[in-house]
XYZ file of C-alpha atoms in Angstrom:
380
model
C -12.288 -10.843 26.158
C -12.524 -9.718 22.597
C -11.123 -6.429 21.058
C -13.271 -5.570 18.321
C -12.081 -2.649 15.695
C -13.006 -2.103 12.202
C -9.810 -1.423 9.419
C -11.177 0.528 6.225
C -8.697 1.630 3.740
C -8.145 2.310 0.001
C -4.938 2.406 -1.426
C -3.316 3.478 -4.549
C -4.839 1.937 -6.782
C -8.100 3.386 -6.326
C -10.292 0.656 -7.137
C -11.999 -0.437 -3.796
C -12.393 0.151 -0.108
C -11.553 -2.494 1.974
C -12.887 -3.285 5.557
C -11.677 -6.087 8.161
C -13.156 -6.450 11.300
C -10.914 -8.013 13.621
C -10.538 -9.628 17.177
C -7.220 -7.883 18.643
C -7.119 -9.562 21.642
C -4.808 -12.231 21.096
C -1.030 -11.493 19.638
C -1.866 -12.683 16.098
C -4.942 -10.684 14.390
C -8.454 -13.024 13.989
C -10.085 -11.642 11.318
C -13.477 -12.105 11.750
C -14.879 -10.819 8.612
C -14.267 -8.851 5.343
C -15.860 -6.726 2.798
C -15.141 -5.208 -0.078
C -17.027 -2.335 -2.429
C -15.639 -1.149 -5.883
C -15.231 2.525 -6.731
C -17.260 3.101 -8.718
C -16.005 4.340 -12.477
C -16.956 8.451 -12.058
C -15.509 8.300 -8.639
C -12.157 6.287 -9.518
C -11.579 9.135 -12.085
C -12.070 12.207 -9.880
C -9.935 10.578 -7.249
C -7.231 9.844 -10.330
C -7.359 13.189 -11.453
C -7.044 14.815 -8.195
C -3.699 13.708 -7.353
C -2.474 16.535 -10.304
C -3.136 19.809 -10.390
C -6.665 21.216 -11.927
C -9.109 23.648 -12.082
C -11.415 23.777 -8.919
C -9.957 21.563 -6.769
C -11.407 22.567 -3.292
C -14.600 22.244 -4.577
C -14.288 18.644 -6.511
C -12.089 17.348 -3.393
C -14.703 18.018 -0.744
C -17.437 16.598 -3.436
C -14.680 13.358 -3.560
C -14.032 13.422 -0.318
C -17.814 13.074 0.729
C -18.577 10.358 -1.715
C -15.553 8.523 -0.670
C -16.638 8.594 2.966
C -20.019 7.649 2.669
C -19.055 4.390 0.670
C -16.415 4.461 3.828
C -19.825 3.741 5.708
C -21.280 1.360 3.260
C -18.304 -1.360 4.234
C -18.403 -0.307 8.007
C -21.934 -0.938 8.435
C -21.582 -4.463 6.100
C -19.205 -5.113 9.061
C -20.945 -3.725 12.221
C -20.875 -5.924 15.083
C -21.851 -5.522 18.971
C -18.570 -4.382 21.136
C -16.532 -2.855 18.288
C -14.119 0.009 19.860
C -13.048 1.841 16.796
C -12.826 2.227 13.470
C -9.452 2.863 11.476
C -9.917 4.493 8.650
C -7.279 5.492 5.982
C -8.812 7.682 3.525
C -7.636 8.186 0.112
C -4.414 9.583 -0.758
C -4.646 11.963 -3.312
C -0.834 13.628 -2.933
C 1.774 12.859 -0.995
C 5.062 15.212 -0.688
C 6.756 14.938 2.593
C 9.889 16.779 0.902
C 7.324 19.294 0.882
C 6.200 19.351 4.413
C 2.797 17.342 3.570
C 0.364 15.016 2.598
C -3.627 15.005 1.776
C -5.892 11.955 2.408
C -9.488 12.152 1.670
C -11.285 11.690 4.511
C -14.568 12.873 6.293
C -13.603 11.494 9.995
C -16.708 13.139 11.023
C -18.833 11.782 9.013
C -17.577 8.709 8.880
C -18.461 8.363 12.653
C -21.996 9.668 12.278
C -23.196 7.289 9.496
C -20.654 4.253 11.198
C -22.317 4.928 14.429
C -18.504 4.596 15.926
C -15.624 6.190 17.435
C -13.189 6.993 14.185
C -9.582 6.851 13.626
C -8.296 8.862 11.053
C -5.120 11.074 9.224
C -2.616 8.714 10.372
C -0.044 9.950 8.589
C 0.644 13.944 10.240
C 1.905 12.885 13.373
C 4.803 11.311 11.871
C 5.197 14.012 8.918
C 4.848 16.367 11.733
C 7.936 14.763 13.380
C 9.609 15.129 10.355
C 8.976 11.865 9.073
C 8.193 10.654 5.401
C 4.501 9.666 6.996
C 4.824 6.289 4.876
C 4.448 4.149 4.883
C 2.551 2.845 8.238
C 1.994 -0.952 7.721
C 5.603 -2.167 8.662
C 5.011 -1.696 12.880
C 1.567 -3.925 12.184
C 3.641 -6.279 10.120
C 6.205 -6.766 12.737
C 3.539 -7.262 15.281
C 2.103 -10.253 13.412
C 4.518 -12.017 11.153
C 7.838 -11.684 12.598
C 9.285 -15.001 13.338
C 11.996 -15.307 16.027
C 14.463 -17.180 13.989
C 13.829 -16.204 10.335
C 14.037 -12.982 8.483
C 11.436 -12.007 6.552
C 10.732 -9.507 4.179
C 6.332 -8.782 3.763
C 5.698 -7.223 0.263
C 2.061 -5.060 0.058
C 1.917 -4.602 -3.977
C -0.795 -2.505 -4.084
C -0.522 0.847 -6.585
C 2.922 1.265 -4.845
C 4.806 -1.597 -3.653
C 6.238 -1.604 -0.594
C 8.475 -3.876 1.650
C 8.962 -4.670 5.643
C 11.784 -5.973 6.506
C 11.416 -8.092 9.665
C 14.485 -9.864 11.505
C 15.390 -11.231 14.827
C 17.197 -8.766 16.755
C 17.154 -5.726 14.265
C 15.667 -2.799 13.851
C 12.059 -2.765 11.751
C 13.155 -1.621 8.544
C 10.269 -0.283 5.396
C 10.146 1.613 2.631
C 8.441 2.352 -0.365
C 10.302 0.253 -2.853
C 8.690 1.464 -6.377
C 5.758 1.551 -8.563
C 3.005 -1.768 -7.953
C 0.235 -1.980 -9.683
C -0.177 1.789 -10.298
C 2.167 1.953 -13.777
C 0.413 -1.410 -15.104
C -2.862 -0.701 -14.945
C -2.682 2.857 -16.688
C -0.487 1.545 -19.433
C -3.434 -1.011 -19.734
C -6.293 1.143 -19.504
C -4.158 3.719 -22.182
C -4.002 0.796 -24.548
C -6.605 -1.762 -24.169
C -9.709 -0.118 -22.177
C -9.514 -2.245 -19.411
C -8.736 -0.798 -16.188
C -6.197 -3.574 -15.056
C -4.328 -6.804 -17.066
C -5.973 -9.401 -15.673
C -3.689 -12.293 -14.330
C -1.012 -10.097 -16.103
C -1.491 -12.308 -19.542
C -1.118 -9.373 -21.607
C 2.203 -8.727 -20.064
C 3.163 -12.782 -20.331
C 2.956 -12.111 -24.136
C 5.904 -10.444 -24.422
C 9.497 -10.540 -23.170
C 10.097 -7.450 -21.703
C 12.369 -4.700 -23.226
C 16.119 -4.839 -20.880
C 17.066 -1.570 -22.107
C 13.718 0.238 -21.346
C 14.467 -1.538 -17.995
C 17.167 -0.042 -17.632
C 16.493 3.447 -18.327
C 13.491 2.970 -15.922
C 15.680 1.770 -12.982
C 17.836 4.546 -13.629
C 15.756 6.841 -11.875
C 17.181 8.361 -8.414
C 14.378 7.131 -6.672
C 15.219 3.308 -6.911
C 18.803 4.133 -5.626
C 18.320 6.433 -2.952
C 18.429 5.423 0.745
C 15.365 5.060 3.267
C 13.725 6.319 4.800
C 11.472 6.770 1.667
C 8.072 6.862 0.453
C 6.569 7.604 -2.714
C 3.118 7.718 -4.586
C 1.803 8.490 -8.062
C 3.493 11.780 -7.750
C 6.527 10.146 -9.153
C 5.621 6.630 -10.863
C 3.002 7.860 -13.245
C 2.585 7.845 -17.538
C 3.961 11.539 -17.498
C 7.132 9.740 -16.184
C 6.651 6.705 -18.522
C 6.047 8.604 -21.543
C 9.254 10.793 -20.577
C 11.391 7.872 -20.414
C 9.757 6.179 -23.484
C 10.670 9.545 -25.768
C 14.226 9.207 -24.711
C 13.894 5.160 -25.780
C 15.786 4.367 -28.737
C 13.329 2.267 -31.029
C 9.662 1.805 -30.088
C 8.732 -1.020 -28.064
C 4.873 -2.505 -28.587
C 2.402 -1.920 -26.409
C 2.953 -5.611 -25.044
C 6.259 -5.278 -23.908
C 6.048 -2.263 -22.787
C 3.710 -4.002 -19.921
C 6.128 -6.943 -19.699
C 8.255 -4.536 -19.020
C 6.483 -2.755 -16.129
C 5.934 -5.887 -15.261
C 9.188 -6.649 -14.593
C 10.267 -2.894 -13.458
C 7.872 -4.044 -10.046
C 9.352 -7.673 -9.785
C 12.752 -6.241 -10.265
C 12.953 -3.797 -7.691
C 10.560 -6.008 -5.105
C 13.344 -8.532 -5.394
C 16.147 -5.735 -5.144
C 15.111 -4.985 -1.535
C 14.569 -8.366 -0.234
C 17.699 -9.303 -1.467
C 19.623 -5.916 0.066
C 17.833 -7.522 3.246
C 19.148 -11.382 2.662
C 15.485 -12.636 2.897
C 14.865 -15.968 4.086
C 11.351 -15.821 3.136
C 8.788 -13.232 1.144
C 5.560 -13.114 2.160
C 3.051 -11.030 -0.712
C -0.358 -9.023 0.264
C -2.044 -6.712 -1.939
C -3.837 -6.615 -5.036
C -0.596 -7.835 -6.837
C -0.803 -11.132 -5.798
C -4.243 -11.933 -8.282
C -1.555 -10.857 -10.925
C -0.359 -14.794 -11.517
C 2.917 -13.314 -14.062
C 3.712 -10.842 -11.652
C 4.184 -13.290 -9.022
C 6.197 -15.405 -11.880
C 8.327 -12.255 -12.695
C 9.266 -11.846 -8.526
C 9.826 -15.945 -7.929
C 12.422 -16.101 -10.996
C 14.182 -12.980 -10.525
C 14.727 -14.158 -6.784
C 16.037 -17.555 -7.893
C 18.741 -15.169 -9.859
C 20.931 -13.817 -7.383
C 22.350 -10.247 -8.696
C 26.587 -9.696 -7.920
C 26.514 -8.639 -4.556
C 23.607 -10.021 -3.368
C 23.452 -12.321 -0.368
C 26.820 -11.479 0.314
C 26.434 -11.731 4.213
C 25.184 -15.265 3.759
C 26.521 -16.421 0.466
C 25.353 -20.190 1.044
C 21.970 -19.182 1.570
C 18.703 -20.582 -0.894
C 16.756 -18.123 -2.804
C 13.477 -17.006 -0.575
C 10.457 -18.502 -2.092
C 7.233 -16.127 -2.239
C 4.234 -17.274 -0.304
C 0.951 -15.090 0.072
C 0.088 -13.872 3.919
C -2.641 -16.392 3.895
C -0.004 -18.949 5.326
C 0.441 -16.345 7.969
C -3.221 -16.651 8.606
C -4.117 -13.369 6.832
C -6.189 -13.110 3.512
C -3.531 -11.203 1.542
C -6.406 -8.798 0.345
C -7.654 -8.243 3.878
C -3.844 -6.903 5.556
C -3.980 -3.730 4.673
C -7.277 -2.925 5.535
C -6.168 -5.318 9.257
C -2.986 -3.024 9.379
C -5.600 -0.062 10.249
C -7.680 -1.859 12.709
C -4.113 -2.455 14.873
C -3.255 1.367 13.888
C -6.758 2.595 15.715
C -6.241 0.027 18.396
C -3.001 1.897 19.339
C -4.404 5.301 19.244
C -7.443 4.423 21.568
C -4.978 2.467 23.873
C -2.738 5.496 23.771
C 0.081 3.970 22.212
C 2.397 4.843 19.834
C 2.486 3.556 16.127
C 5.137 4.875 14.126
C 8.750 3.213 13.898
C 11.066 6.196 13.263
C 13.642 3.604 11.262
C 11.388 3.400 9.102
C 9.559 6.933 8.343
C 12.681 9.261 9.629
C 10.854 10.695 12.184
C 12.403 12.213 15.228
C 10.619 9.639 17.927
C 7.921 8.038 18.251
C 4.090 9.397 18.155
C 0.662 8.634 18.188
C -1.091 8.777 15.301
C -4.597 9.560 14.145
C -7.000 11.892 15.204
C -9.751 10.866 16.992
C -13.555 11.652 16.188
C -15.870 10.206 18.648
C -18.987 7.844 17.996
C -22.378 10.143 17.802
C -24.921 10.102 21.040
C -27.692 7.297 20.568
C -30.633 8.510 18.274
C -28.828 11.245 16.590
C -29.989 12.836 13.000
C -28.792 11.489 10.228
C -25.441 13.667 8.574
């Protein structure tokens, strides 16, 4: 018997909402179909600008919050189908400081369930933060769910604005974290410099080597050092912290290479976790892997193992990266899957969060729940 639920989600790279409807039922995901709608430009900017502080920001966040929503709908009703139980639905993250006791995604639940016609799933994140947990990142528990292998360990990368990594292994704990910025740092730096909103393919980046002592100063920041649990957003890895570390440069690196060298700031500390890990294999999702350099950058750097790495297993072969599609999963689609299997285990009354991974103090149930309208109700 199928278990339909939707998964809707955008993530930190503001640039689209994403929507999977899958088949639950079995104990790998069948996705049966997926949509996609841009954000559009005036929207993208608001949602940008209201992860700083600014004037009015009640006002333009509920005005955000509503447009976001209703395109929410727009990709739920692309996806309607008879028998569907729920919809996950992630909602926009806009700032995120569990040091600070929260964090705000954008989010109409109630809305959403009125114009989707469906039972909603949303604010997955304050149960956990609640518990004092980080309330990031939430993808790891579906990861180990559907790609663990019994005999291999593998480390699942999502590079979407953030990059972050799952670490799955026979017999051990789920480990996750946040590992540092994805796509976020690249595609301001390119929209600063050359008016497009992302490097396409990352060939702007290719035509430069990138700048090792810029690197280095980058990497030097605490966050890239200090232990998980850990989670992080564009809070931290934004141009204010770029153009910080850039005054303190010595010399003034092009435009170019400054990209090459985000570039390789991402594939750097990607391949510092899996190797911290001993990865067998790395598995990619997320917008990142349409950047063909990017993926370059992370396959070469893992073919260089750093002193110290692999040190449990010094014998063993560099992990090659593959995409999730050879785990059956469109690597654009998992994220927006990942939230399907989250609302799945709230309406089956299950828990969700791994505390190894967010620092919680147990496990919870996340989301809260806004039921699907009566038949024939009003519009919102």
């Amino acid at each position: 018997m199928p278990e339909l639920f939707l998964g809707l989600m955008s993530g930190t790279s503001v640039d689209a909402v994403d929507g999977a409807l899958v088949d639950l039922s079995a104990r790998h995901p069948h996705v049966l179909g997926f949509a996609s709608r841009p954000i559009d430009a005036a929207l993208r900017s608001e949602l940008l600008a209201l992860q700083a502080p600014g004037a009015d920001e009640l006002e333009r966040a509920a005005r955000a919050r509503r447009a976001l929503t209703l395109l929410y709908a727009e990709v739920a009703a692309a996806l309607h189908a008879p028998g569907v139980r729920a919809v996950g639905a992630h909602g926009q993250t806009v700032r995120h400081r569990p040091e600070a006791g929260y964090t705000i995604q954008l989010l109409d639940g109630a809305l959403l369930a009125e114009r989707a016609g469906l039972e909603v799933v949303c604010d997955f994140r304050s149960a956990d933060l609640a518990a004092g947990g980080q309330g990031a990142p939430l993808v790891p528990a579906f990861h180990a769910a559907a790609f663990a292998h019994p005999a291999r360990r593998r480390a699942v990368v999502n590079i979407g604005g953030i990059a972050n990594v799952s670490l799955l292994a026979p017999g051990e704990p789920v480990r996750g974290y946040d590992c540092g910025p994805g796509n976020a740092l690249l595609d301001a730096w390119s929209e600063r410099n050359t008016a497009s909103p992302f490097d396409a393919g990352g060939r702007w980046a290719a035509s430069e080597a990138p700048d090792e002592a810029l690197l280095a100063a980058l990497l030097a920041d605490p966050y890239f050092s200090r232990p998980a649990p850990k989670s992080t957003g564009r809070e931290l890895f934004n141009l204010q912290w770029l153009d910080a570390a850039l005054a303190r440069h010595a010399g003034a690196p092009g435009a170019a290479r400054v990209q090459s060298t985000l570039a390789q700031l991402t594939a750097e500390s990607i391949a510092r976790a899996c190797e911290s890990f001993g990865a067998d294999e790395v598995f990619a999702c997320g917008g990142g892997v349409r950047n063909a350099d990017l993926m370059r950058r992370l396959q070469a750097r893992l073919a260089v193992a750093q002193p110290g790495a692999r040190a449990s297993n010094p014998g063993a072969r560099a992990p090659v990266v593959h995409t999730t599609a050879q785990l059956g999963v469109d690597p654009q689609a998992v994220e927006a899957v990942a939230f399907a299997w989250l609302a799945a285990r709230r309406v089956n009354g299950q828990a969700a969060n791994l505390p190894a991974v967010t620092g919680a103090r147990g496990e919870r149930q996340l989301g809260a729940v806004y039921p699907a309208p009566p038949a024939q109700t009003g519009a919102a």
